[in-house]
mmCIF file of C-alpha atoms and ligand atoms in Angstrom:
data_model
loop_
_atom_site.group_PDB
_atom_site.id
_atom_site.type_symbol
_atom_site.label_atom_id
_atom_site.label_comp_id
_atom_site.label_asym_id
_atom_site.label_seq_id
_atom_site.Cartn_x
_atom_site.Cartn_y
_atom_site.Cartn_z
ATOM 1 C CA MET A 1 11.190 -36.257 -42.501
ATOM 2 C CA ALA A 2 14.812 -35.398 -41.515
ATOM 3 C CA SER A 3 15.468 -31.689 -41.933
ATOM 4 C CA GLY A 4 19.217 -31.901 -41.364
ATOM 5 C CA VAL A 5 18.886 -28.999 -38.949
ATOM 6 C CA PRO A 6 20.199 -29.446 -35.397
ATOM 7 C CA SER A 7 17.749 -28.714 -32.607
ATOM 8 C CA VAL A 8 18.454 -25.322 -31.074
ATOM 9 C CA LYS A 9 17.875 -24.572 -27.410
ATOM 10 C CA LYS A 10 15.884 -21.355 -27.216
ATOM 11 C CA LYS A 11 16.556 -18.880 -24.430
ATOM 12 C CA MET A 12 13.709 -16.823 -22.968
ATOM 13 C CA GLU A 13 15.218 -13.562 -24.218
ATOM 14 C CA ASP A 14 15.863 -14.938 -27.710
ATOM 15 C CA PRO A 15 13.624 -12.933 -30.079
ATOM 16 C CA ALA A 16 13.300 -16.075 -32.219
ATOM 17 C CA SER A 17 11.298 -17.729 -29.478
ATOM 18 C CA GLU A 18 8.716 -14.932 -29.519
ATOM 19 C CA GLU A 19 5.453 -15.305 -31.393
ATOM 20 C CA GLY A 20 5.942 -14.795 -35.143
ATOM 21 C CA ALA A 21 9.711 -14.255 -34.842
ATOM 22 C CA ILE A 22 12.171 -15.511 -37.443
ATOM 23 C CA SER A 23 14.120 -18.504 -36.187
ATOM 24 C CA LEU A 24 17.651 -19.266 -37.246
ATOM 25 C CA PRO A 25 18.120 -23.008 -36.844
ATOM 26 C CA ASN A 26 21.895 -22.656 -36.627
ATOM 27 C CA PRO A 27 23.481 -22.903 -33.136
ATOM 28 C CA HIS A 28 26.847 -21.681 -34.487
ATOM 29 C CA LEU A 29 25.541 -18.175 -35.120
ATOM 30 C CA GLU A 30 25.392 -17.539 -31.386
ATOM 31 C CA LYS A 31 29.202 -17.562 -31.389
ATOM 32 C CA ILE A 32 29.537 -14.978 -34.171
ATOM 33 C CA LYS A 33 29.842 -11.437 -32.779
ATOM 34 C CA GLU A 34 29.473 -9.658 -36.092
ATOM 35 C CA ASP A 35 27.914 -11.036 -39.255
ATOM 36 C CA PHE A 36 28.728 -9.678 -42.709
ATOM 37 C CA LEU A 37 26.106 -10.572 -45.310
ATOM 38 C CA TYR A 38 28.614 -10.683 -48.133
ATOM 39 C CA HIS A 39 26.231 -10.966 -51.111
ATOM 40 C CA PHE A 40 24.180 -8.002 -49.833
ATOM 41 C CA ALA A 41 27.238 -5.961 -48.791
ATOM 42 C CA LEU A 42 25.501 -5.299 -45.458
ATOM 43 C CA GLY A 43 26.882 -6.151 -42.028
ATOM 44 C CA THR A 44 25.757 -6.050 -38.416
ATOM 45 C CA ALA A 45 28.951 -4.152 -37.533
ATOM 46 C CA THR A 46 28.295 -1.380 -40.043
ATOM 47 C CA HIS A 47 24.509 -1.260 -40.393
ATOM 48 C CA ASP A 48 21.762 -0.854 -37.776
ATOM 49 C CA PHE A 49 19.483 -3.684 -38.942
ATOM 50 C CA PRO A 50 16.603 -3.018 -36.507
ATOM 51 C CA ALA A 51 16.551 0.675 -37.545
ATOM 52 C CA LEU A 52 16.821 -0.093 -41.249
ATOM 53 C CA PHE A 53 14.534 -3.121 -41.498
ATOM 54 C CA GLY A 54 12.702 -3.590 -38.182
ATOM 55 C CA ASP A 55 9.334 -2.508 -39.636
ATOM 56 C CA VAL A 56 9.395 -5.016 -42.533
ATOM 57 C CA LYS A 57 6.250 -7.156 -42.707
ATOM 58 C CA PHE A 58 6.208 -8.249 -46.372
ATOM 59 C CA VAL A 59 9.156 -9.525 -48.349
ATOM 60 C CA CYS A 60 8.761 -10.106 -52.076
ATOM 61 C CA VAL A 61 11.511 -11.873 -53.948
ATOM 62 C CA GLY A 62 11.847 -12.336 -57.694
ATOM 63 C CA GLY A 63 14.485 -13.165 -60.276
ATOM 64 C CA SER A 64 15.301 -9.876 -61.940
ATOM 65 C CA PRO A 65 16.589 -6.685 -60.266
ATOM 66 C CA SER A 66 14.613 -4.396 -62.612
ATOM 67 C CA ARG A 67 11.365 -6.256 -61.937
ATOM 68 C CA MET A 68 11.917 -5.924 -58.192
ATOM 69 C CA LYS A 69 12.573 -2.186 -58.598
ATOM 70 C CA ASN A 70 9.348 -1.856 -60.605
ATOM 71 C CA PHE A 71 7.555 -3.764 -57.895
ATOM 72 C CA ILE A 72 8.655 -1.405 -55.139
ATOM 73 C CA SER A 73 7.544 1.665 -57.160
ATOM 74 C CA PHE A 74 4.213 -0.015 -57.851
ATOM 75 C CA ILE A 75 3.600 -1.012 -54.232
ATOM 76 C CA ALA A 76 4.745 2.370 -52.861
ATOM 77 C CA GLU A 77 2.198 4.097 -55.075
ATOM 78 C CA ASP A 78 -0.496 1.555 -54.229
ATOM 79 C CA LEU A 79 0.049 1.989 -50.488
ATOM 80 C CA GLY A 80 0.453 5.761 -50.816
ATOM 81 C CA ILE A 81 3.997 5.708 -49.415
ATOM 82 C CA GLY A 82 6.124 8.641 -50.628
ATOM 83 C CA SER A 83 5.476 10.729 -53.732
ATOM 84 C CA PRO A 84 5.023 8.957 -57.119
ATOM 85 C CA SER A 85 8.357 10.378 -58.306
ATOM 86 C CA CYS A 86 10.120 9.187 -55.128
ATOM 87 C CA ASP A 87 13.193 7.162 -56.005
ATOM 88 C CA HIS A 88 13.850 3.944 -54.152
ATOM 89 C CA PRO A 89 17.607 3.442 -53.877
ATOM 90 C CA ASN A 90 19.157 0.009 -54.114
ATOM 91 C CA ILE A 91 20.051 -0.881 -50.508
ATOM 92 C CA CYS A 92 22.634 -3.386 -51.805
ATOM 93 C CA ALA A 93 24.408 -0.842 -54.014
ATOM 94 C CA GLY A 94 27.750 -2.115 -52.678
ATOM 95 C CA THR A 95 27.388 -5.306 -54.721
ATOM 96 C CA ASP A 96 25.864 -6.350 -58.033
ATOM 97 C CA ARG A 97 24.906 -9.846 -56.857
ATOM 98 C CA TYR A 98 21.419 -8.929 -55.669
ATOM 99 C CA ALA A 99 19.321 -5.760 -55.528
ATOM 100 C CA MET A 100 17.125 -4.736 -52.588
ATOM 101 C CA TYR A 101 14.501 -2.001 -52.314
ATOM 102 C CA LYS A 102 12.265 -0.905 -49.446
ATOM 103 C CA ALA A 103 9.038 1.066 -49.176
ATOM 104 C CA GLY A 104 7.491 1.222 -45.697
ATOM 105 C CA PRO A 105 6.813 -2.349 -44.526
ATOM 106 C CA VAL A 106 7.671 -3.895 -47.917
ATOM 107 C CA LEU A 107 11.072 -5.233 -48.903
ATOM 108 C CA SER A 108 11.687 -6.266 -52.512
ATOM 109 C CA VAL A 109 14.752 -8.384 -53.284
ATOM 110 C CA SER A 110 16.081 -9.986 -56.475
ATOM 111 C CA HIS A 111 17.368 -13.560 -56.356
ATOM 112 C CA GLY A 112 18.726 -14.415 -59.813
ATOM 113 C CA MET A 113 17.981 -17.715 -61.534
ATOM 114 C CA GLY A 114 17.930 -21.176 -60.027
ATOM 115 C CA ILE A 115 18.143 -22.904 -56.664
ATOM 116 C CA PRO A 116 21.784 -22.062 -55.789
ATOM 117 C CA SER A 117 21.259 -18.359 -56.461
ATOM 118 C CA ILE A 118 18.025 -18.004 -54.472
ATOM 119 C CA ALA A 119 19.374 -20.195 -51.633
ATOM 120 C CA ILE A 120 22.392 -17.944 -51.057
ATOM 121 C CA MET A 121 20.149 -14.888 -51.085
ATOM 122 C CA LEU A 122 17.656 -16.480 -48.668
ATOM 123 C CA HIS A 123 20.344 -17.446 -46.125
ATOM 124 C CA GLU A 124 21.361 -13.792 -45.914
ATOM 125 C CA LEU A 125 17.817 -12.412 -46.102
ATOM 126 C CA ILE A 126 16.554 -14.645 -43.285
ATOM 127 C CA LYS A 127 19.505 -13.626 -41.100
ATOM 128 C CA LEU A 128 18.862 -9.962 -41.955
ATOM 129 C CA LEU A 129 15.209 -10.263 -40.872
ATOM 130 C CA HIS A 130 16.258 -12.033 -37.672
ATOM 131 C CA TYR A 131 18.931 -9.452 -36.777
ATOM 132 C CA ALA A 132 16.386 -6.700 -37.519
ATOM 133 C CA LYS A 133 14.029 -8.370 -34.990
ATOM 134 C CA CYS A 134 11.237 -8.553 -37.566
ATOM 135 C CA SER A 135 8.155 -10.550 -36.668
ATOM 136 C CA ASN A 136 5.108 -11.935 -38.476
ATOM 137 C CA VAL A 137 6.738 -11.527 -41.862
ATOM 138 C CA ILE A 138 5.038 -12.770 -45.023
ATOM 139 C CA MET A 139 7.420 -13.869 -47.772
ATOM 140 C CA VAL A 140 6.293 -14.252 -51.378
ATOM 141 C CA ARG A 141 8.225 -15.286 -54.471
ATOM 142 C CA ILE A 142 6.767 -13.547 -57.515
ATOM 143 C CA GLY A 143 8.026 -14.849 -60.816
ATOM 144 C CA THR A 144 7.615 -16.348 -64.243
ATOM 145 C CA SER A 145 7.123 -19.954 -65.235
ATOM 146 C CA GLY A 146 6.102 -22.296 -68.016
ATOM 147 C CA GLY A 147 2.482 -23.395 -67.691
ATOM 148 C CA ILE A 148 1.120 -26.887 -68.296
ATOM 149 C CA GLY A 149 -2.377 -26.993 -69.794
ATOM 150 C CA LEU A 150 -3.096 -23.340 -68.924
ATOM 151 C CA GLU A 151 -3.673 -20.332 -71.152
ATOM 152 C CA PRO A 152 -0.510 -18.166 -71.208
ATOM 153 C CA GLY A 153 -0.723 -15.268 -68.771
ATOM 154 C CA SER A 154 -2.409 -17.391 -66.095
ATOM 155 C CA VAL A 155 -1.225 -16.860 -62.534
ATOM 156 C CA VAL A 156 -0.462 -19.984 -60.496
ATOM 157 C CA ILE A 157 -0.507 -19.886 -56.703
ATOM 158 C CA THR A 158 1.594 -22.839 -55.605
ATOM 159 C CA LYS A 159 -0.059 -25.529 -53.487
ATOM 160 C CA GLN A 160 3.066 -27.654 -53.236
ATOM 161 C CA ALA A 161 6.513 -27.193 -54.740
ATOM 162 C CA VAL A 162 7.532 -30.544 -56.193
ATOM 163 C CA ASP A 163 10.746 -31.919 -57.656
ATOM 164 C CA ALA A 164 11.228 -33.398 -61.137
ATOM 165 C CA THR A 165 9.730 -36.692 -59.911
ATOM 166 C CA PHE A 166 6.668 -34.780 -58.612
ATOM 167 C CA LYS A 167 7.532 -35.341 -54.929
ATOM 168 C CA PRO A 168 6.968 -32.413 -52.509
ATOM 169 C CA GLN A 169 10.564 -32.356 -51.361
ATOM 170 C CA PHE A 170 13.867 -30.561 -51.783
ATOM 171 C CA GLU A 171 17.140 -32.457 -51.670
ATOM 172 C CA GLN A 172 20.068 -30.543 -50.183
ATOM 173 C CA MET A 173 23.524 -32.124 -50.273
ATOM 174 C CA ILE A 174 25.076 -31.619 -46.823
ATOM 175 C CA LEU A 175 28.522 -32.970 -45.935
ATOM 176 C CA GLY A 176 28.352 -35.117 -49.050
ATOM 177 C CA LYS A 177 25.012 -36.700 -48.134
ATOM 178 C CA PRO A 178 21.531 -35.983 -49.488
ATOM 179 C CA VAL A 179 19.180 -34.435 -46.919
ATOM 180 C CA ILE A 180 15.500 -34.311 -47.818
ATOM 181 C CA ARG A 181 13.554 -31.226 -46.728
ATOM 182 C CA SER A 182 9.834 -30.622 -46.858
ATOM 183 C CA THR A 183 8.528 -28.018 -49.309
ATOM 184 C CA VAL A 184 5.299 -27.291 -47.456
ATOM 185 C CA LEU A 185 3.976 -23.749 -48.021
ATOM 186 C CA ASP A 186 1.512 -21.738 -45.946
ATOM 187 C CA LYS A 187 -1.943 -23.051 -46.881
ATOM 188 C CA GLY A 188 -3.808 -20.085 -45.384
ATOM 189 C CA LEU A 189 -1.665 -17.623 -47.323
ATOM 190 C CA ALA A 190 -2.299 -19.490 -50.599
ATOM 191 C CA GLU A 191 -6.038 -19.351 -49.888
ATOM 192 C CA GLU A 192 -5.858 -15.617 -49.155
ATOM 193 C CA LEU A 193 -4.024 -15.067 -52.432
ATOM 194 C CA MET A 194 -6.661 -17.067 -54.315
ATOM 195 C CA GLU A 195 -9.297 -14.824 -52.724
ATOM 196 C CA CYS A 196 -7.310 -11.787 -53.933
ATOM 197 C CA GLY A 197 -7.357 -13.237 -57.458
ATOM 198 C CA LYS A 198 -11.146 -13.520 -57.325
ATOM 199 C CA GLU A 199 -11.501 -9.982 -55.987
ATOM 200 C CA LEU A 200 -9.222 -8.527 -58.673
ATOM 201 C CA ASN A 201 -10.871 -10.616 -61.400
ATOM 202 C CA GLN A 202 -8.363 -9.373 -64.006
ATOM 203 C CA PHE A 203 -6.665 -12.588 -65.145
ATOM 204 C CA ASN A 204 -6.972 -16.355 -64.808
ATOM 205 C CA THR A 205 -5.733 -17.303 -61.319
ATOM 206 C CA VAL A 206 -5.444 -20.945 -60.259
ATOM 207 C CA THR A 207 -3.831 -23.037 -57.544
ATOM 208 C CA GLY A 208 -1.681 -26.030 -58.454
ATOM 209 C CA ASN A 209 1.578 -27.773 -57.845
ATOM 210 C CA THR A 210 4.736 -26.107 -59.130
ATOM 211 C CA MET A 211 7.571 -28.252 -60.431
ATOM 212 C CA CYS A 212 10.985 -26.852 -59.539
ATOM 213 C CA THR A 213 13.803 -27.939 -61.849
ATOM 214 C CA LEU A 214 17.583 -27.582 -61.956
ATOM 215 C CA ASP A 215 17.618 -26.418 -65.559
ATOM 216 C CA PHE A 216 15.497 -24.486 -68.071
ATOM 217 C CA TYR A 217 16.144 -26.798 -71.050
ATOM 218 C CA GLU A 218 16.548 -30.565 -70.542
ATOM 219 C CA GLY A 219 15.416 -30.207 -66.914
ATOM 220 C CA GLN A 220 12.075 -28.834 -68.168
ATOM 221 C CA ALA A 221 11.771 -31.308 -71.073
ATOM 222 C CA ARG A 222 12.488 -28.717 -73.763
ATOM 223 C CA LEU A 223 13.467 -29.806 -77.259
ATOM 224 C CA ASP A 224 15.313 -26.581 -78.094
ATOM 225 C CA GLY A 225 18.410 -26.660 -75.856
ATOM 226 C CA ALA A 226 21.940 -27.229 -77.162
ATOM 227 C CA ILE A 227 21.670 -30.847 -76.032
ATOM 228 C CA CYS A 228 18.595 -33.112 -76.056
ATOM 229 C CA SER A 229 18.464 -36.871 -75.690
ATOM 230 C CA TYR A 230 14.703 -37.615 -75.853
ATOM 231 C CA SER A 231 11.925 -37.514 -78.450
ATOM 232 C CA GLU A 232 8.960 -35.140 -78.716
ATOM 233 C CA GLU A 233 6.678 -38.035 -77.697
ATOM 234 C CA GLU A 234 8.748 -38.652 -74.545
ATOM 235 C CA LYS A 235 8.685 -34.944 -73.737
ATOM 236 C CA LEU A 236 4.882 -34.789 -74.006
ATOM 237 C CA GLU A 237 4.439 -37.991 -72.045
ATOM 238 C CA TYR A 238 6.508 -36.490 -69.194
ATOM 239 C CA LEU A 239 4.696 -33.139 -69.180
ATOM 240 C CA LYS A 240 1.313 -34.879 -69.281
ATOM 241 C CA SER A 241 2.317 -37.087 -66.345
ATOM 242 C CA ALA A 242 3.310 -33.892 -64.492
ATOM 243 C CA TYR A 243 -0.164 -32.498 -65.215
ATOM 244 C CA GLU A 244 -1.724 -35.750 -63.916
ATOM 245 C CA ALA A 245 0.295 -35.271 -60.704
ATOM 246 C CA GLY A 246 -1.287 -31.835 -60.235
ATOM 247 C CA VAL A 247 1.577 -29.781 -61.692
ATOM 248 C CA ARG A 248 0.358 -26.593 -63.384
ATOM 249 C CA ASN A 249 3.625 -24.740 -63.864
ATOM 250 C CA VAL A 250 7.389 -25.200 -63.965
ATOM 251 C CA GLU A 251 10.085 -22.873 -62.643
ATOM 252 C CA MET A 252 13.452 -23.045 -60.906
ATOM 253 C CA GLU A 253 13.346 -21.739 -57.313
ATOM 254 C CA SER A 254 10.130 -22.727 -55.503
ATOM 255 C CA SER A 255 11.346 -25.880 -53.716
ATOM 256 C CA VAL A 256 14.275 -24.367 -51.834
ATOM 257 C CA PHE A 257 12.231 -21.210 -51.191
ATOM 258 C CA ALA A 258 9.489 -23.316 -49.562
ATOM 259 C CA ALA A 259 11.971 -25.418 -47.574
ATOM 260 C CA MET A 260 13.878 -22.416 -46.215
ATOM 261 C CA CYS A 261 10.738 -20.428 -45.300
ATOM 262 C CA SER A 262 9.359 -23.428 -43.480
ATOM 263 C CA LEU A 263 12.593 -24.092 -41.523
ATOM 264 C CA SER A 264 12.806 -20.490 -40.353
ATOM 265 C CA GLY A 265 9.146 -20.102 -39.424
ATOM 266 C CA LEU A 266 8.240 -17.703 -42.229
ATOM 267 C CA ARG A 267 4.820 -17.781 -43.890
ATOM 268 C CA GLY A 268 5.736 -18.349 -47.545
ATOM 269 C CA ALA A 269 3.895 -18.336 -50.869
ATOM 270 C CA VAL A 270 4.875 -18.686 -54.517
ATOM 271 C CA VAL A 271 2.978 -16.756 -57.212
ATOM 272 C CA CYS A 272 4.136 -17.146 -60.814
ATOM 273 C CA VAL A 273 2.675 -16.129 -64.131
ATOM 274 C CA THR A 274 2.860 -18.633 -67.008
ATOM 275 C CA LEU A 275 4.580 -17.273 -70.123
ATOM 276 C CA LEU A 276 3.540 -20.137 -72.416
ATOM 277 C CA ASP A 277 1.773 -23.492 -72.395
ATOM 278 C CA ARG A 278 4.490 -26.143 -72.474
ATOM 279 C CA LEU A 279 2.084 -28.644 -74.097
ATOM 280 C CA GLU A 280 2.070 -26.267 -77.101
ATOM 281 C CA GLY A 281 5.787 -25.473 -77.403
ATOM 282 C CA ASP A 282 9.113 -24.523 -75.885
ATOM 283 C CA GLN A 283 10.137 -21.125 -77.255
ATOM 284 C CA ILE A 284 8.967 -17.922 -75.601
ATOM 285 C CA ILE A 285 8.095 -15.837 -78.665
ATOM 286 C CA THR A 286 5.221 -13.798 -77.269
ATOM 287 C CA PRO A 287 5.785 -10.062 -77.988
ATOM 288 C CA HIS A 288 7.856 -8.221 -75.388
ATOM 289 C CA GLU A 289 5.029 -5.838 -74.426
ATOM 290 C CA VAL A 290 2.673 -8.769 -73.763
ATOM 291 C CA LEU A 291 5.313 -10.517 -71.620
ATOM 292 C CA LYS A 292 5.879 -7.282 -69.710
ATOM 293 C CA GLU A 293 2.173 -7.053 -68.922
ATOM 294 C CA TYR A 294 2.104 -10.740 -67.868
ATOM 295 C CA GLN A 295 4.929 -10.038 -65.403
ATOM 296 C CA THR A 296 2.890 -7.342 -63.672
ATOM 297 C CA ARG A 297 0.196 -9.905 -62.796
ATOM 298 C CA PRO A 298 1.880 -11.603 -59.784
ATOM 299 C CA GLN A 299 2.793 -8.075 -58.605
ATOM 300 C CA LYS A 300 -0.844 -6.959 -58.800
ATOM 301 C CA LEU A 301 -2.036 -10.036 -56.924
ATOM 302 C CA VAL A 302 0.531 -9.692 -54.153
ATOM 303 C CA GLY A 303 0.005 -5.922 -54.097
ATOM 304 C CA HIS A 304 -3.675 -6.550 -53.414
ATOM 305 C CA LEU A 305 -2.798 -8.915 -50.550
ATOM 306 C CA ILE A 306 -0.350 -6.418 -49.036
ATOM 307 C CA LYS A 307 -2.900 -3.619 -49.287
ATOM 308 C CA LYS A 308 -5.489 -5.712 -47.452
ATOM 309 C CA HIS A 309 -3.018 -6.629 -44.667
ATOM 310 C CA HIS A 310 -1.527 -3.132 -44.492
ATOM 311 C CA GLY A 311 -4.972 -1.636 -43.918
ATOM 312 C CA LYS A 312 -5.372 -3.912 -40.880
ATOM 313 C CA GLN A 313 -2.094 -2.873 -39.213
HETATM 314 C C1 LIG B 401 11.650 -18.668 -64.091
HETATM 315 O O1 LIG B 401 12.260 -18.018 -65.092
HETATM 316 C C2 LIG B 401 13.677 -18.208 -65.011
HETATM 317 C C3 LIG B 401 14.170 -18.944 -66.213
HETATM 318 O O2 LIG B 401 13.895 -18.212 -67.387
HETATM 319 C C4 LIG B 401 13.884 -18.946 -63.703
HETATM 320 O O3 LIG B 401 14.521 -18.153 -62.748
HETATM 321 C C5 LIG B 401 12.536 -19.220 -63.266
HETATM 322 O O4 LIG B 401 12.269 -19.850 -62.121
HETATM 323 N N1 LIG B 402 10.613 -19.883 -66.508
HETATM 324 C C1 LIG B 402 10.873 -21.206 -66.491
HETATM 325 O O1 LIG B 402 11.592 -21.701 -65.609
HETATM 326 N N2 LIG B 402 10.345 -21.954 -67.462
HETATM 327 C C2 LIG B 402 9.588 -21.447 -68.441
HETATM 328 O O2 LIG B 402 9.148 -22.193 -69.321
HETATM 329 C C3 LIG B 402 9.336 -20.060 -68.434
HETATM 330 C C4 LIG B 402 9.869 -19.301 -67.454
#
């Protein structure tokens, strides 16, 4: 499968060639003396990346800034880092594009909604981890999704991120041409997360394929968008064929997340809670407090994984 990434000659002293290092498959970066990560408002000329981020081992990314702030407070308490009242400042306070929080070896970053938003964030995040000389980093997207044939509140650990035709691929337009990239995720990490689900035994946790779409409404076969050109029967036929293809949930970032982790040598996983069963409806009308509790579930699962790994370090 063509990745669209030029082969990069690795020098012996290049940290990316070391075991577990983050690779940047971009030969042009070697020519850049200073790199300003515009959407983070952080730059190699003004910030000491190895000092600020060199100890990062776990990166959790999710759509909303407030959820990622909650996550860092939760994980800090779970790992016993800092006092419970300790505030975690937004490292990207110089911009309102994304928010970033850190507690010990854990970095928590928001990515907004959809492939373009997460892709921009991941370009800068992967460079940040590389410049910081991080190694053996685990990257997890924690998020929300629509389930297919699952009780709401279930947590899906993604086996494969698939596109709207159920293929495990991500199409990136490069120089006006479509380039197909693989969306393979780390199988061992998904298995470890499944084990965590069994150990926690607090909510339904399953593995399945995750369909990544370009839109929340027509792209996910909803009938309640401003525009809709298909019938309820056609909608159900499509969602049932997705289920037949192994799809258990639908969201909007997993495919590019998987492709970019894989290209830069990061172990990646996607863990999303289902807010509703799409075979039953389209609107998310579950009470706010219930939805809030659902959203803590991927955090608890990943928190358990981090705690297990952290204990080993
Ligand atoms: C899940 O939820 C968001 C849409 O409501 C989107 O970012 C996603 O992947
Ligand atoms: N996020 C999605 O992308 N789809 C849903 O149905 C729910 C959350």
